[in-house]
Coordinates of C-alpha atoms in Angstrom, one line a residue:
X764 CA 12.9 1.7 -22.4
X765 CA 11.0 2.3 -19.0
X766 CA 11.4 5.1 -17.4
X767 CA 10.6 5.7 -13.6
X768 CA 11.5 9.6 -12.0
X769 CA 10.0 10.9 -8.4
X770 CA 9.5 14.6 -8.8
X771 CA 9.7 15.9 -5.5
X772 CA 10.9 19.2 -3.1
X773 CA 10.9 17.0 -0.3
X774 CA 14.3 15.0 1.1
X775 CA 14.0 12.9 4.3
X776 CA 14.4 15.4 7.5
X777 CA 12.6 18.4 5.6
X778 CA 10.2 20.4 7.0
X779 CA 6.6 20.5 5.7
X780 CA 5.4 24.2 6.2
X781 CA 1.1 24.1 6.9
X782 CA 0.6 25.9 3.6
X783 CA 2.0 23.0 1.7
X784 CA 0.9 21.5 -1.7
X785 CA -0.9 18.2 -1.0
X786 CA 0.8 17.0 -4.0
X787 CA 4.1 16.5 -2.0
X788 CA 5.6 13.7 -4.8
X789 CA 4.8 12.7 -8.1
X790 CA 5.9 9.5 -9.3
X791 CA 6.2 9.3 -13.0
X792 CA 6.4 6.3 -15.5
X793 CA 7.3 6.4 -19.1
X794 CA 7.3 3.2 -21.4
X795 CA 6.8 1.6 -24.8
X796 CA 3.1 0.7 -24.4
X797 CA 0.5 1.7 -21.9
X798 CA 0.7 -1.9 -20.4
X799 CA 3.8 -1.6 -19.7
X800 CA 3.8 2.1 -18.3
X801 CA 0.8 0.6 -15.7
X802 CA 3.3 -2.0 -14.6
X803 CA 6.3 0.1 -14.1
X804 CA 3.8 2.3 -12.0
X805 CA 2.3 -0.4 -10.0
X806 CA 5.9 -2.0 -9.1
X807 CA 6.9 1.5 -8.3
X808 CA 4.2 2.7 -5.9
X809 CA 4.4 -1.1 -4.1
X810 CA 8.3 0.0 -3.7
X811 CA 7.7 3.4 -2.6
X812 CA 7.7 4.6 0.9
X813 CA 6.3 7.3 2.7
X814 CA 6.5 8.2 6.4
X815 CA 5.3 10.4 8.8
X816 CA 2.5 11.6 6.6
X817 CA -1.3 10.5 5.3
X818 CA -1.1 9.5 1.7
X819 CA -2.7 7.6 -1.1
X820 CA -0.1 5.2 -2.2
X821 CA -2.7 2.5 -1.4
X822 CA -5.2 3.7 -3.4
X823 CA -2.9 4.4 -6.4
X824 CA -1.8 0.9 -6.0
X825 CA -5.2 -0.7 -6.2
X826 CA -5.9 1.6 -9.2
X827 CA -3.1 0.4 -11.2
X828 CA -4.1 -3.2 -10.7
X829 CA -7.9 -2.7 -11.5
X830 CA -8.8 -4.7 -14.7
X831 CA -10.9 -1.5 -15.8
X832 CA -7.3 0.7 -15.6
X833 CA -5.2 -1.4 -17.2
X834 CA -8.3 -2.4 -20.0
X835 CA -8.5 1.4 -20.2
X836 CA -12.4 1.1 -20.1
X837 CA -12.7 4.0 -18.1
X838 CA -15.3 7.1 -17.5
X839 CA -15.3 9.8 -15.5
X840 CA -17.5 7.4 -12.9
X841 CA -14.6 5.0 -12.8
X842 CA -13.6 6.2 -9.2
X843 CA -17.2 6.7 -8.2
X844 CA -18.4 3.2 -9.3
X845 CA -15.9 1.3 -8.6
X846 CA -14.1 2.4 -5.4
X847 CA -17.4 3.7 -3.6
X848 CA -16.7 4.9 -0.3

């Protein structure tokens, strides 16, 4: 089956101290094939909200629906090449 989990040590209310990890969350998918694993992920990040903080949830989404990701034709340029700043 699929499997979606949210690893995180932070609940709605918390505090954030200032010598945090940026990593607050990680969002984890699990599933029979890497196609399906991508799609899991990508339905998951559109679903997931964050508030009160910067994050990358946009960027992870547009990653998971790049035809080079989900092709897995990928480098360690991919990021570089293909979302230039």
């Amino acid at each position: 089956g699929i499997t979606v989990r949210n690893d995180t040590g932070v609940q709605e209310g918390g505090e954030i101290s200032i010598y945090y990890d940026p990593m607050m969350a990680k969002l984890v998918t699990h599933a029979p094939s890497r196609a399906a694993a991508i799609e899991a992920q990508a339905t998951a990040l559109d679903a997931f909200y964050v508030d009160g903080i910067r994050h990358n949830i946009p960027f992870l989404s547009a990653l998971m629906n790049h035809p080079r990701w989900r092709e897995g034709r990928l480098s360690t340029g991919f990021i570089a090449e293909e979302f230039p700043k």
